[in-house]
């Protein structure tokens, strides 16, 4: 089949979209005032969990940002750290002790099963960290207990103690200094959950609800999630930064980029991420739409699982790298936003080595390497590709088609495989595929978020985000040393040495870095793109009301009866 997964025929699209969105709106219609504003974001997939401690994808993290806050946060649109739930903090001279002072009077959300009796307290922070850290915590194994990101960052071994000296003070002691600690806890794994809510559910024998019906302190409270349809949230009037301008937030789950654009033009949603590169010029020319661009920190790559033959042979990995025409892929798939990748680090991130060079495109040389490795006639393999549009890979099937054609020229015969996004991600983290297209968008502005999380030994050995299962002791030593070094110039020098080892050993074929585009209707105000790939709606508003379906929408369900929800 030569169509990307998920595309519907145009004749069936509008009735389906109208019925899905109408059903989502109907679920919350009775609870909204007559003048309610509903913002609909056409998202690209289902979150793998509603607990931000359990997710590793942008899709899952985006689902958390409306609901949760962290101790410290990234200033929107930047990678700079600012206070959040913690109004201030201090760090000891040796870099091991962090003491946070919480803001007073911060309120938690409520739902049908839980009414908070107190504001945010230090015990909530201790609960949120200890749940991930300690295997004997009563909530550690709820929802499976796979805290992959917490583990991939080395936090279980880094943290020595988490304490609450009083209701507004949190003390965290590290076993050694770590330059990445603050940006790491500003990510969604640092989301602060309610210890009181957890205790109430545990006493009722309903602990599993904790991750299905999340309670946080964020600008929106969770209402409902219908997989493949919508996530819905309601504005939280008691948020410590004030009530959001919009009343409800709907993430309308729409995997196909062409369908997302059709919904945007029809007024069925207000914003969409990841438009097809071929549509950018038309979006820019549309007087009813705005096209926004951000130079995001990301990487799209082809992972070669070094534990699975024949990719355990360096000659085979080098042959694959020498046979793929990355420039053609970037031109044909990524368009004007794409840049050929040579390193795991994006070129706009400090520590990137601009001197790093790809092996030349050399198919006869690749065939000679295969023959040396014992494959003079090539071999057969599966190539897995993502079923959804991502910033780092806007069309996984098309990229896979082009790689399949390139490698066929050296005798490597590929069978193309995919799966639903959550299942695909699970396969990647389990290290199942021998060849797989995957990628990463930074969750903070630190090079360790790429080199440590994606290529170090801990995530290779523990079922984490090192999907190539590559563990090189020399590389790992350099990355670990950089994490322990406070001086940025010294860290950058270590990262350049690590990138040279990566280039020599070829656990990936880096494909592309991409600028990211978001298309919005003209009535959207206050939306700001983010270099960390987050879609944030705290400060977004709508001019002239909130009907998400436009002037020709059926009159049966006006926006004043809106909904709220969210996806990726």
XYZ file of C-alpha atoms in Angstrom:
568
model
C 0.000 0.000 0.000
C 1.576 3.295 -1.077
C -0.458 5.626 1.171
C 0.897 6.550 4.618
C -0.862 4.768 7.480
C -3.928 6.590 8.711
C -5.026 8.494 5.593
C -8.754 8.344 4.928
C -10.375 8.977 1.588
C -11.524 12.610 1.333
C -15.161 11.727 0.768
C -15.450 10.108 4.179
C -13.414 12.641 6.108
C -15.780 15.512 6.863
C -18.673 13.446 8.214
C -16.281 11.448 10.390
C -14.529 14.512 11.764
C -17.765 16.313 12.480
C -19.219 13.344 14.323
C -16.062 12.750 16.378
C -15.672 16.378 17.389
C -19.377 16.703 18.031
C -19.288 13.711 20.365
C -16.324 15.187 22.215
C -18.072 18.528 22.618
C -21.294 16.920 23.769
C -19.646 15.213 26.731
C -18.963 18.506 28.484
C -21.609 20.767 26.971
C -23.850 20.852 30.003
C -21.046 21.975 32.323
C -20.023 25.169 30.507
C -21.378 28.715 30.660
C -22.998 30.205 27.589
C -19.969 32.355 26.685
C -17.316 29.634 27.129
C -14.220 29.648 24.922
C -13.069 26.287 23.599
C -9.634 25.885 22.035
C -9.158 22.785 19.883
C -5.648 21.562 19.116
C -5.390 18.951 16.350
C -2.872 16.607 17.913
C -1.104 13.741 16.180
C -1.486 10.758 18.502
C -2.507 9.217 21.805
C -0.366 9.768 24.914
C 1.134 6.534 26.199
C 0.027 7.477 29.726
C -1.640 10.321 31.601
C 1.062 10.109 34.270
C 4.009 12.255 33.103
C 6.425 10.085 35.091
C 5.690 7.176 32.749
C 6.117 8.882 29.374
C 9.095 9.497 27.117
C 7.443 10.991 24.028
C 6.517 14.570 23.201
C 2.985 13.268 22.727
C 2.805 12.002 26.300
C 4.526 15.052 27.738
C 2.209 17.460 25.955
C -0.701 15.668 27.602
C 0.817 16.439 31.015
C 1.635 20.140 30.695
C -1.968 21.387 31.087
C -2.410 19.414 34.341
C 0.896 19.577 36.185
C 3.520 22.011 37.421
C 7.137 21.349 38.387
C 9.390 22.821 41.079
C 11.299 24.806 38.464
C 10.278 25.377 34.867
C 11.618 26.433 31.492
C 10.686 29.957 30.520
C 8.274 29.441 27.580
C 10.108 29.818 24.294
C 13.540 29.305 25.912
C 15.658 26.754 27.755
C 16.224 29.109 30.718
C 15.158 27.907 34.183
C 12.711 30.015 36.213
C 10.879 29.484 39.528
C 7.593 27.591 39.387
C 6.103 25.748 42.385
C 9.345 26.606 44.157
C 9.583 30.366 44.570
C 13.322 30.060 45.293
C 16.108 27.541 45.819
C 19.711 27.298 46.939
C 22.537 24.951 45.937
C 25.374 24.027 48.272
C 28.950 24.965 47.253
C 29.756 21.333 46.465
C 26.710 21.074 44.178
C 25.128 18.198 46.102
C 22.407 19.822 48.226
C 19.352 21.556 46.728
C 16.915 23.308 49.055
C 13.620 24.506 47.549
C 11.129 26.885 49.173
C 7.554 26.299 47.947
C 5.095 29.062 47.157
C 2.360 29.337 49.791
C -1.274 28.489 49.146
C -1.005 26.589 45.838
C -4.197 24.620 45.217
C -4.659 21.151 43.745
C -7.447 20.251 41.332
C -10.472 18.267 42.478
C -12.635 15.601 40.871
C -15.638 13.439 41.752
C -13.516 11.221 44.037
C -11.212 13.774 45.614
C -11.575 17.134 47.339
C -8.207 18.419 48.609
C -8.154 19.532 52.230
C -4.849 21.432 52.095
C -2.620 23.343 49.671
C 0.548 22.004 48.058
C 3.086 20.878 50.675
C 6.614 19.507 50.686
C 5.246 15.990 51.282
C 3.718 16.113 47.780
C 7.141 16.742 46.244
C 8.688 13.963 48.332
C 5.900 11.598 47.215
C 6.339 12.512 43.533
C 10.085 11.862 43.515
C 10.133 8.891 45.881
C 7.473 7.054 43.904
C 9.867 6.881 40.965
C 13.004 6.391 43.047
C 12.178 3.726 45.632
C 10.998 0.250 44.658
C 9.359 -0.176 48.083
C 7.130 2.889 47.656
C 3.417 1.853 47.695
C 2.831 3.560 44.316
C 6.046 2.459 42.627
C 4.462 -0.489 40.823
C 1.087 1.147 40.116
C 0.646 1.291 36.302
C 3.600 -1.039 35.816
C 6.327 1.012 37.463
C 8.310 1.635 34.267
C 9.921 4.998 35.022
C 12.140 4.795 31.945
C 13.099 8.442 31.730
C 13.885 8.765 35.452
C 16.092 5.690 35.101
C 17.711 6.758 31.803
C 18.833 10.010 33.421
C 20.572 8.048 36.178
C 18.415 9.615 38.893
C 17.914 6.425 40.963
C 21.665 6.290 41.609
C 22.193 10.056 41.739
C 19.668 10.868 44.484
C 20.789 10.181 48.045
C 17.874 11.686 50.004
C 14.595 13.576 49.531
C 13.247 15.221 52.671
C 10.575 17.649 53.863
C 12.004 19.594 56.850
C 8.740 21.537 56.991
C 5.605 22.049 54.896
C 7.226 24.574 52.545
C 10.793 23.243 52.355
C 12.129 20.399 50.206
C 15.712 19.196 50.589
C 17.256 16.952 47.916
C 20.754 15.582 48.423
C 22.717 14.109 45.519
C 25.494 11.557 45.772
C 27.617 13.780 43.556
C 27.321 17.108 41.762
C 25.348 16.973 38.523
C 25.084 19.893 36.119
C 21.916 18.462 34.572
C 19.843 18.098 37.744
C 17.791 21.327 37.597
C 16.901 21.056 33.885
C 16.036 17.387 34.404
C 13.508 18.070 37.168
C 12.009 20.879 35.054
C 10.846 18.172 32.653
C 7.517 16.397 33.071
C 9.077 13.629 35.180
C 9.381 16.378 37.806
C 5.612 16.963 37.832
C 4.316 17.300 41.376
C 1.399 15.029 42.229
C -0.899 15.016 45.254
C 0.169 12.700 48.077
C -3.253 13.268 49.679
C -5.046 12.060 46.519
C -2.782 9.003 46.357
C -3.501 8.123 49.984
C -7.263 8.475 49.484
C -7.250 6.166 46.441
C -4.981 3.641 48.153
C -7.313 3.502 51.158
C -10.269 2.940 48.810
C -8.460 0.138 46.954
C -8.439 2.183 43.724
C -4.766 3.110 43.350
C -4.852 2.505 39.576
C -7.164 5.509 39.164
C -4.295 7.772 40.200
C -2.729 7.616 36.726
C -5.992 7.422 34.775
C -7.668 10.407 36.456
C -4.741 12.729 37.193
C -4.800 15.529 39.752
C -2.244 18.327 39.578
C -1.788 22.046 40.201
C -1.583 23.090 36.532
C -3.607 25.677 34.597
C -6.144 23.078 33.378
C -7.776 20.179 35.176
C -8.294 16.819 33.504
C -11.835 15.889 32.434
C -11.767 12.858 30.154
C -9.740 10.870 27.624
C -11.188 8.934 24.709
C -8.323 7.155 22.898
C -8.120 7.996 19.203
C -10.713 10.772 19.694
C -9.864 13.458 22.245
C -8.363 14.530 25.537
C -10.376 17.159 27.397
C -9.413 19.670 30.073
C -11.157 22.509 31.895
C -9.570 25.808 32.972
C -8.518 25.792 36.628
C -9.692 29.119 38.126
C -7.498 28.756 41.234
C -4.210 28.332 39.398
C -1.414 30.182 41.170
C -0.649 32.229 38.054
C -4.297 33.080 37.507
C -7.091 31.579 35.442
C -6.318 30.785 31.758
C -8.159 32.872 29.175
C -9.792 29.860 27.520
C -12.392 27.775 29.339
C -11.834 24.366 27.794
C -9.008 22.720 25.911
C -9.562 19.877 23.418
C -6.786 17.807 21.927
C -8.525 16.292 18.922
C -6.428 13.237 18.051
C -5.710 13.337 14.335
C -2.714 11.234 13.204
C -2.717 12.284 9.542
C -1.246 15.677 8.633
C -3.512 16.176 5.604
C -6.585 15.580 7.750
C -5.277 17.961 10.419
C -4.902 20.698 7.828
C -8.379 20.053 6.414
C -9.830 20.376 9.910
C -7.909 23.586 10.512
C -9.183 25.157 7.293
C -12.731 24.024 8.064
C -12.549 25.629 11.507
C -12.775 22.253 13.274
C -9.599 23.046 15.191
C -7.581 26.159 15.954
C -3.986 24.896 15.811
C -2.164 21.958 14.263
C 1.453 20.750 14.594
C 3.619 19.026 11.992
C 2.058 20.130 8.687
C 3.334 18.324 5.615
C 6.349 20.196 4.213
C 4.632 20.248 0.806
C 1.751 22.256 2.327
C 3.830 25.013 3.928
C 3.621 27.464 1.017
C -0.156 27.040 0.747
C -0.614 27.567 4.474
C 1.488 30.711 4.348
C -0.617 32.038 1.474
C -3.953 31.350 3.226
C -5.323 34.651 4.629
C -7.200 32.793 7.366
C -4.119 31.005 8.735
C -0.797 31.818 10.347
C 2.318 29.687 9.874
C 4.821 29.705 12.755
C 8.363 28.301 12.650
C 10.817 27.382 15.423
C 14.370 26.029 15.166
C 13.705 23.110 17.474
C 16.297 20.908 19.179
C 15.709 17.512 17.582
C 17.180 14.584 15.664
C 15.629 11.973 13.385
C 17.733 8.838 12.971
C 17.942 5.238 11.798
C 18.889 3.060 14.786
C 20.925 -0.079 14.093
C 20.575 -2.503 16.992
C 24.143 -3.550 17.737
C 22.967 -6.634 19.661
C 21.168 -8.108 16.655
C 23.017 -9.682 13.716
C 24.118 -8.530 11.244
C 24.271 -5.070 12.850
C 26.607 -6.344 15.555
C 29.254 -6.053 12.809
C 30.648 -2.541 12.431
C 31.318 -3.150 8.725
C 27.613 -3.743 8.123
C 26.648 -0.594 10.019
C 29.165 1.457 8.035
C 27.933 -0.029 4.764
C 24.358 0.991 5.577
C 25.498 4.518 6.412
C 27.469 4.791 3.158
C 24.507 3.673 1.022
C 21.798 6.085 2.254
C 21.373 9.354 0.377
C 20.449 11.583 3.303
C 20.470 14.764 1.210
C 17.788 13.296 -1.059
C 15.688 12.276 1.947
C 15.879 15.753 3.465
C 15.006 17.415 0.155
C 12.178 14.999 -0.615
C 10.567 14.680 2.824
C 11.633 17.510 5.121
C 11.596 20.375 2.645
C 12.821 23.846 3.633
C 12.815 23.069 7.354
C 15.227 20.133 7.144
C 18.992 19.909 7.650
C 21.115 16.817 7.023
C 22.267 15.406 10.375
C 25.838 14.294 11.019
C 25.757 14.173 14.811
C 23.273 13.185 17.522
C 23.389 16.814 18.702
C 21.422 19.471 16.805
C 23.619 22.203 15.273
C 21.828 24.879 17.333
C 22.739 23.212 20.651
C 25.972 23.996 22.461
C 28.414 21.086 22.389
C 27.617 20.201 18.769
C 30.767 19.466 16.770
C 30.518 21.305 13.430
C 33.688 19.559 12.200
C 32.055 16.124 12.284
C 31.720 14.645 8.790
C 29.597 11.873 7.292
C 31.157 9.022 5.348
C 30.744 9.768 1.625
C 27.812 8.332 -0.309
C 29.683 5.335 -1.737
C 27.584 2.340 -2.730
C 30.424 0.332 -4.344
C 32.415 0.853 -1.142
C 29.383 -0.246 0.871
C 29.124 -3.447 -1.166
C 32.794 -4.197 -0.527
C 32.252 -3.806 3.226
C 29.263 -6.165 3.104
C 31.333 -8.739 1.239
C 34.093 -8.458 3.865
C 31.457 -9.027 6.560
C 30.261 -12.214 4.824
C 27.301 -10.799 2.895
C 28.432 -10.572 -0.748
C 24.816 -10.864 -1.900
C 23.396 -8.652 0.832
C 20.781 -9.790 3.341
C 17.144 -9.398 4.325
C 15.949 -7.308 7.281
C 12.925 -5.517 8.683
C 12.847 -1.733 8.804
C 10.348 -0.249 11.259
C 8.973 3.232 10.656
C 6.781 5.475 12.868
C 3.075 5.702 11.967
C 2.663 9.345 13.026
C 4.126 12.673 11.947
C 6.880 13.903 14.213
C 8.980 17.047 14.102
C 12.049 14.897 13.465
C 10.284 12.744 10.831
C 7.264 14.302 9.096
C 6.540 11.180 6.996
C 7.974 7.954 8.355
C 6.660 5.803 5.517
C 8.208 8.018 2.849
C 11.585 8.033 4.612
C 11.393 4.236 4.916
C 10.553 3.908 1.205
C 13.611 5.962 0.253
C 15.931 4.001 2.566
C 14.492 0.748 1.191
C 15.327 1.871 -2.356
C 18.829 3.038 -1.370
C 19.767 -0.174 0.401
C 18.325 -2.361 -2.357
C 21.160 -1.027 -4.522
C 23.701 -2.782 -2.278
C 21.665 -5.981 -1.946
C 19.982 -5.231 1.403
C 16.341 -6.229 1.005
C 14.047 -4.519 3.512
C 10.529 -5.380 4.630
C 8.768 -2.258 5.926
C 6.941 -2.592 9.241
C 4.974 -0.286 11.545
C 2.482 -0.346 14.410
C 0.125 1.955 16.327
C 2.182 4.746 17.935
C 2.070 3.555 21.558
C 2.870 -0.008 20.496
C 5.609 1.251 18.173
C 7.201 3.193 20.997
C 7.002 0.139 23.277
C 8.835 -1.936 20.661
C 11.571 0.684 20.437
C 12.100 0.856 24.203
C 12.172 -2.942 24.385
C 14.967 -3.025 21.792
C 13.038 -5.378 19.523
C 13.687 -4.053 15.984
C 17.070 -4.557 14.357
C 16.526 -1.430 12.211
C 14.139 1.339 13.183
C 13.421 4.953 12.380
C 13.063 6.930 15.564
C 13.932 10.354 16.857
C 14.088 12.764 19.743
C 13.058 16.278 20.643
C 14.943 17.840 23.546
C 13.177 18.057 26.875
C 15.783 20.482 28.147
C 18.591 22.507 26.603
C 21.425 20.235 27.729
C 23.484 17.969 25.406
C 23.175 15.172 27.978
C 19.494 14.976 27.026
C 20.696 13.516 23.713
C 24.032 11.828 24.374
C 23.228 10.524 27.848
C 19.575 9.583 27.441
C 19.835 8.110 23.939
C 23.322 6.592 23.741
C 24.760 5.948 27.211
C 25.094 2.508 28.786
C 22.362 2.807 31.458
C 19.503 3.251 28.941
C 21.090 0.562 26.743
C 21.156 -2.014 29.511
C 17.888 -1.218 31.288
C 15.344 -1.226 28.477
C 15.412 2.553 28.066
C 15.667 5.085 25.258
C 18.924 3.749 23.802
C 17.064 1.805 21.117
C 20.319 0.840 19.351
C 21.390 -0.942 22.578
C 24.870 0.483 22.033
C 27.151 0.670 25.070
C 30.658 1.985 24.482
C 32.692 2.378 27.713
C 34.848 5.201 26.353
C 31.813 7.148 25.129
C 29.997 6.511 28.399
C 32.938 7.745 30.479
C 33.094 11.022 28.555
C 29.354 11.669 28.878
C 29.396 10.843 32.595
C 32.397 13.103 33.161
C 30.640 15.943 31.335
C 27.585 15.564 33.570
C 29.779 15.968 36.657
C 31.614 19.038 35.291
C 30.184 22.495 36.081
C 32.086 24.461 33.407
C 30.204 24.567 30.092
C 33.295 24.945 27.888
C 34.899 21.912 29.508
C 31.689 19.951 29.086
C 31.466 20.916 25.396
C 35.003 19.617 24.797
C 34.053 16.269 26.340
C 30.932 16.069 24.207
C 32.928 16.700 21.032
C 35.178 13.752 21.897
C 32.110 11.596 22.537
C 30.621 12.530 19.166
C 33.816 11.372 17.429
C 33.404 7.919 19.020
C 29.749 7.847 17.927
C 30.744 8.683 14.335
C 33.364 5.933 14.323
C 31.071 3.220 15.723
C 27.840 4.067 13.819
C 25.073 2.894 16.188
C 22.784 5.214 14.222
C 22.614 6.744 10.816
C 21.659 10.320 11.760
C 19.129 11.468 9.146
C 17.916 15.016 9.800
C 17.308 17.905 12.127
C 14.188 19.877 11.410
C 12.698 23.230 12.075
C 9.176 22.808 13.392
C 6.031 24.442 12.047
C 2.665 25.080 13.655
C -0.309 26.343 11.680
C -3.007 28.333 13.462
C -6.206 30.134 12.654
C -5.981 33.929 12.756
C -8.216 34.202 15.824
C -5.611 32.465 18.017
C -3.574 34.877 20.154
C -0.815 34.348 22.700
C 0.492 31.042 21.352
C 4.275 30.821 21.460
C 6.401 28.131 19.841
C 8.969 26.394 21.985
C 12.477 25.055 21.201
C 11.746 22.028 23.401
C 8.813 20.996 21.239
C 6.179 21.671 23.887
C 2.686 22.868 23.009
C 1.646 25.144 25.864
C -1.754 26.826 26.191
C -1.605 28.649 29.519
C -1.487 32.088 27.845
C -3.483 31.381 24.672
C -6.717 33.199 23.879
C -9.228 33.425 21.043
C -10.396 36.645 19.448
C -14.128 36.860 18.920
C -15.247 33.713 20.771
C -14.363 30.076 20.654
C -16.297 28.182 17.934
C -13.737 25.574 16.796
C -15.624 24.671 13.618
C -16.008 27.927 11.722
C -18.919 29.787 10.208
C -20.301 26.849 8.190
C -20.340 24.446 11.158
C -23.670 22.766 11.889
C -25.758 24.885 14.220
C -26.668 21.886 16.379
C -23.623 22.196 18.619
C -22.261 25.738 19.004
C -18.897 26.412 20.647
C -20.645 27.729 23.730
C -21.327 24.058 24.462
C -17.622 23.216 23.987
C -15.294 20.571 25.349
C -11.727 20.272 26.525
C -8.918 17.845 25.907
C -5.459 17.112 24.609
C -3.165 14.623 22.830
C 0.470 14.006 21.792
